[in-house]
Coordinates of C-alpha atoms in Angstrom, one line a residue:
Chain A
X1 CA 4.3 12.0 133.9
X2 CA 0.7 12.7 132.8
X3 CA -0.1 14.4 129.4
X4 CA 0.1 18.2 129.7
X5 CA -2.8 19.9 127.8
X6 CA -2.2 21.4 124.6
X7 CA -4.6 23.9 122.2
X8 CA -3.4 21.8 118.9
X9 CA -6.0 18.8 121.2
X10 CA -8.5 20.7 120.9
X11 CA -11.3 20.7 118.0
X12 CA -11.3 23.6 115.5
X13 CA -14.3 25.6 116.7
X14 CA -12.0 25.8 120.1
X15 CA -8.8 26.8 119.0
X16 CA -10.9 29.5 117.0
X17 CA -12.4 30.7 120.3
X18 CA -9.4 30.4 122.2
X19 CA -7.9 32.7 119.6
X20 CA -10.4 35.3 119.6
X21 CA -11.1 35.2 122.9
X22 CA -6.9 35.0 124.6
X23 CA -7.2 38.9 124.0
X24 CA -4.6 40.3 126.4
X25 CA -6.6 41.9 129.2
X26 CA -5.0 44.4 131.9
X27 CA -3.8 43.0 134.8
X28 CA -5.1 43.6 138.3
X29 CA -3.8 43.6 141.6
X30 CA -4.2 40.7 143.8
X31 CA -6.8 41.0 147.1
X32 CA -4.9 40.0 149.8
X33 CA -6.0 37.1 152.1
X34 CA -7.3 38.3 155.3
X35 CA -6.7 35.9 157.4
X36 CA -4.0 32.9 157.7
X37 CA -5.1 30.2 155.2
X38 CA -5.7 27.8 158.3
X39 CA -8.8 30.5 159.1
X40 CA -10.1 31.2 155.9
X41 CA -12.8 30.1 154.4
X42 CA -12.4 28.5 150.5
X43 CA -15.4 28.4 148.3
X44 CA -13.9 25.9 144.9
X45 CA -15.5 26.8 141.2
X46 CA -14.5 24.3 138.9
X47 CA -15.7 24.8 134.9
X48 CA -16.1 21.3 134.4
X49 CA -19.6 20.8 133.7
X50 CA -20.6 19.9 137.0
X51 CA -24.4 19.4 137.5
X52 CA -26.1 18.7 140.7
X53 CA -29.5 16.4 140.8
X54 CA -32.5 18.1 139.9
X55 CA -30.8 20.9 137.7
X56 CA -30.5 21.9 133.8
X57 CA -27.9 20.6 132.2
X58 CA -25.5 22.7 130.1
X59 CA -26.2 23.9 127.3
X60 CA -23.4 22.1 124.6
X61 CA -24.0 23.9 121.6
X62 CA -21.6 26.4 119.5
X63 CA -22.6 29.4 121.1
X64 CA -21.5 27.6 124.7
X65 CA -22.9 28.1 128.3
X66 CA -22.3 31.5 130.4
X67 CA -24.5 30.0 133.2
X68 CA -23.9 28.6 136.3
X69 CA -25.1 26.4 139.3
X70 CA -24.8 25.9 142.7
X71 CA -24.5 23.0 144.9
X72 CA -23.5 22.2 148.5
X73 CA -19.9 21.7 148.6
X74 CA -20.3 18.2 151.1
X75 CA -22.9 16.9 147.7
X76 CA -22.2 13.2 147.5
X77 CA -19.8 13.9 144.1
X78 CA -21.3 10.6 143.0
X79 CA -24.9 12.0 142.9
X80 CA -23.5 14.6 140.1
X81 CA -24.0 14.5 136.4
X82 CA -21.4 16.0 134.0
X83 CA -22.3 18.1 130.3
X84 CA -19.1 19.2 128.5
X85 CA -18.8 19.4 125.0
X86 CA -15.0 19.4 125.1
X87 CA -13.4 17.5 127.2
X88 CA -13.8 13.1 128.4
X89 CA -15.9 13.4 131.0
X90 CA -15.6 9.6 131.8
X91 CA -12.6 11.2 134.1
X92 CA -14.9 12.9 135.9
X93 CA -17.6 10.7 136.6
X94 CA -14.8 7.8 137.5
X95 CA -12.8 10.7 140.3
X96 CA -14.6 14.2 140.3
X97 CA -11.9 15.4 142.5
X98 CA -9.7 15.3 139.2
X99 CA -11.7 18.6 137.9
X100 CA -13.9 19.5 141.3
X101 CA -12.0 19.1 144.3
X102 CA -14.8 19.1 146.6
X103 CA -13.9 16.1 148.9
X104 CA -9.6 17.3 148.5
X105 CA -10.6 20.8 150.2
X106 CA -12.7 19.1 152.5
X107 CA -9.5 17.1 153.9
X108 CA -7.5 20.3 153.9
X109 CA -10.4 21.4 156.5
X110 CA -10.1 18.0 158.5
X111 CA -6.0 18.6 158.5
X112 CA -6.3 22.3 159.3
X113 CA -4.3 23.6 156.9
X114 CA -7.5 25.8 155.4
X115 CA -10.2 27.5 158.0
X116 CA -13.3 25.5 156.4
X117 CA -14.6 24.8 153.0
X118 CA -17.4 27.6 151.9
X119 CA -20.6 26.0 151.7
X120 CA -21.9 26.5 148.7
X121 CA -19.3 25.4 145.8
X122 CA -20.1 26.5 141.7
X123 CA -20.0 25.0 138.9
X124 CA -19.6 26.2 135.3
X125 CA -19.4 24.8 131.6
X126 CA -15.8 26.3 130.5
X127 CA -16.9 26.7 127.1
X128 CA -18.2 30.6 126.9
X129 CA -17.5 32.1 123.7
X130 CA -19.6 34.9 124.5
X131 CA -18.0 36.2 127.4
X132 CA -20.5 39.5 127.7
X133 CA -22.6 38.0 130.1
X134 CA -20.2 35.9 131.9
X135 CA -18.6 39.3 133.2
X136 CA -22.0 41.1 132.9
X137 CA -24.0 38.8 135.0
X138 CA -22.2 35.6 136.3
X139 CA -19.4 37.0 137.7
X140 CA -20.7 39.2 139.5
X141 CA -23.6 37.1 140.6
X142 CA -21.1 34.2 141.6
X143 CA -18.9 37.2 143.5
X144 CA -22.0 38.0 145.7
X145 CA -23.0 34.7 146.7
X146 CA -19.5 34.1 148.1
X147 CA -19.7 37.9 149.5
X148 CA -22.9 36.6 151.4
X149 CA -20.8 33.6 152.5
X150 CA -18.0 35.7 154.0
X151 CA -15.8 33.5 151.9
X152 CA -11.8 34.5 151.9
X153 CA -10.6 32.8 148.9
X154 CA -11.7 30.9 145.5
X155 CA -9.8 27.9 143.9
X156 CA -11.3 28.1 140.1
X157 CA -10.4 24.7 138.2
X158 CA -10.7 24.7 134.8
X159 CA -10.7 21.8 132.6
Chain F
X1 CA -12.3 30.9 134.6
X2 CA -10.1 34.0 134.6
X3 CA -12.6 36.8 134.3
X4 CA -14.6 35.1 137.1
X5 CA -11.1 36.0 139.2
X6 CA -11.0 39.0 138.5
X7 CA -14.2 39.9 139.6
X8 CA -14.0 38.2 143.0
X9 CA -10.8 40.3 143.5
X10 CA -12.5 43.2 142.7
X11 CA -14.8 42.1 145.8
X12 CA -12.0 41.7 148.1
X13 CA -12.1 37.7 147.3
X14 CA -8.2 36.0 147.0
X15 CA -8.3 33.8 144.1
X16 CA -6.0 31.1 142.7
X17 CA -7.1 29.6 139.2
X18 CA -5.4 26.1 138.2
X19 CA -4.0 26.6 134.7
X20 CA -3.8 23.9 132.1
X21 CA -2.3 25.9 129.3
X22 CA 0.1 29.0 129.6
X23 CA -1.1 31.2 126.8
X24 CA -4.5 31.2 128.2
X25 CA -3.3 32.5 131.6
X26 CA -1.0 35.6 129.9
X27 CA -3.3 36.3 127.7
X28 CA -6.2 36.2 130.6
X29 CA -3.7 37.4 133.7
X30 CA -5.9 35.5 136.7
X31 CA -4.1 37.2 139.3
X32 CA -2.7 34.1 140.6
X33 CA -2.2 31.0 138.4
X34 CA -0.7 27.6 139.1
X35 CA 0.4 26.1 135.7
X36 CA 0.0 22.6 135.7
X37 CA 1.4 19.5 133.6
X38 CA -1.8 18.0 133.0
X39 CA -4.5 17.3 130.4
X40 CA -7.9 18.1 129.7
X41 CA -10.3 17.5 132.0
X42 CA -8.1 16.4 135.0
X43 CA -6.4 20.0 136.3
X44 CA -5.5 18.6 139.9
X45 CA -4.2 15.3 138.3
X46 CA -5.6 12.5 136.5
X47 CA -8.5 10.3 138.6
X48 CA -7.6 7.9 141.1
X49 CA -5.0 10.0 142.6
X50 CA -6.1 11.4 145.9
X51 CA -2.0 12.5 146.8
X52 CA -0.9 14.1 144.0
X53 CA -4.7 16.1 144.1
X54 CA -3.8 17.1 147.5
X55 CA -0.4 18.3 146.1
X56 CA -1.7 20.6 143.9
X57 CA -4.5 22.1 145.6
X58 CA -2.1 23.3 148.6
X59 CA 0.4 24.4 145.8
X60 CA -2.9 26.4 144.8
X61 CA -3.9 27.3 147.9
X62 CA 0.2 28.6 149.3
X63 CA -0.2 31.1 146.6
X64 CA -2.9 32.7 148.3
X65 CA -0.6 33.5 151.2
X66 CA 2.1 35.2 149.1
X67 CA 2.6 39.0 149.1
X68 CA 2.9 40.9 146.2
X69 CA 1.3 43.1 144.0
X70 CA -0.1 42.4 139.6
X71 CA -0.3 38.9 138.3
X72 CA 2.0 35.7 139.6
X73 CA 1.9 33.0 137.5
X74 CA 3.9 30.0 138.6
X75 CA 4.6 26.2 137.3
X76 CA 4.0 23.3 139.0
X77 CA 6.4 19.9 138.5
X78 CA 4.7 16.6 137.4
X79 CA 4.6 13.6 139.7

């Protein structure tokens, strides 16, 4: 069986923000799917530092990343680069479907068993300290490109 | 990863966030999480393993389809 992540893995400036930041939030109530999941449309977000030809990379240092890019979910995954300061990203550039599972949804599609695959997938750097304008700005500026996508659902990967 | 969730609720937008470790996800309450048994950097299972990725995306994805109301957080095997 594979190795199950664990904080104690994780360097010290980490498990400090993981502990400042695992604040217990509220919860909210789930948005129901409107359709069947063989009609809807799935838009993936993975956090694993994803970056498409042409773009900025990630910014690596302490104060982390709250940005995030776009990229058309059939991208050749080969043609992608990877900046994450916290993880091996050798895994991702050897299988990207391990952390961005572009070409996995894609087969879903194929089999049927979701409607399509959005067309526009996102990509994030996980490491946000600063979560202000994550929830200020990216959030809500990832939740409006899906809206203009008429996507159903979201699978967020972290890594 | 979990506050993007819960602003795509908010917009009507079912989510499902992969989960690598536990605390994060009750501390965070995504409003659907799939704990999995993996490590860092590999949440649908480590590279090279086109199945078991396939596994645990549709484990992902079946949650979407469940009724219910507040946060489910469930646990997925390893394999």
């Amino acid at each position: 069986m594979p190795d199950s992540a664990h904080i104690r893995d994780l360097d010290p400036a980490t498990r400090t923000w993981l502990r400042i930041g695992l604040r217990s939030r509220e919860p909210v109530d789930r948005a129901p799917l409107r359709r069947p999941l063989s009609g809807a449309r799935v838009a993936v977000l993975s956090t694993g530092g994803a970056v498409p030809p042409g773009r900025e990379p990630f910014g690596t240092g302490k104060l982390g990343d709250p940005s995030f890019r776009t990229l058309p979910s059939d991208l050749d995954p080969a043609r992608l680069s990877w900046t994450h300061p916290h993880y091996d990203t050798e895994m991702a550039r050897r299988d990207p479907d391990a952390v961005f599972p572009l070409r996995t949804l894609a087969g879903l599609a194929e089999e049927g068993r979701i409607g399509s695959v959005a067309p526009t997938a996102y990509s994030m750097m996980g490491y946000v300290p600063l979560t202000r304008t994550l929830i200020r700005e990216t959030a809500p500026a990832i939740g409006e490109a899906m809206q203009g996508e008429e996507v159903d659902a979201a699978l967020l990967c972290p890594a | 990863m979990g506050l993007v969730a819960r602003e795509l609720e908010s917009r009507g937008i079912a989510t499902v966030c992969l989960v690598l470790l536990r605390e994060v996800a009750e501390a965070v309450k995504p409003p659907r999480g799939l704990l999995v048994p993996f490590g860092w950097g590999e949440p649908l299972g480590p590279p090279g393993r086109a199945e078991l990725h396939r596994r645990v995306a549709l484990a992902a994805l079946g949650m979407l389809e469940e009724a219910g109301e507040g946060p489910a957080l469930e646990e997925m095997g390893g394999g």
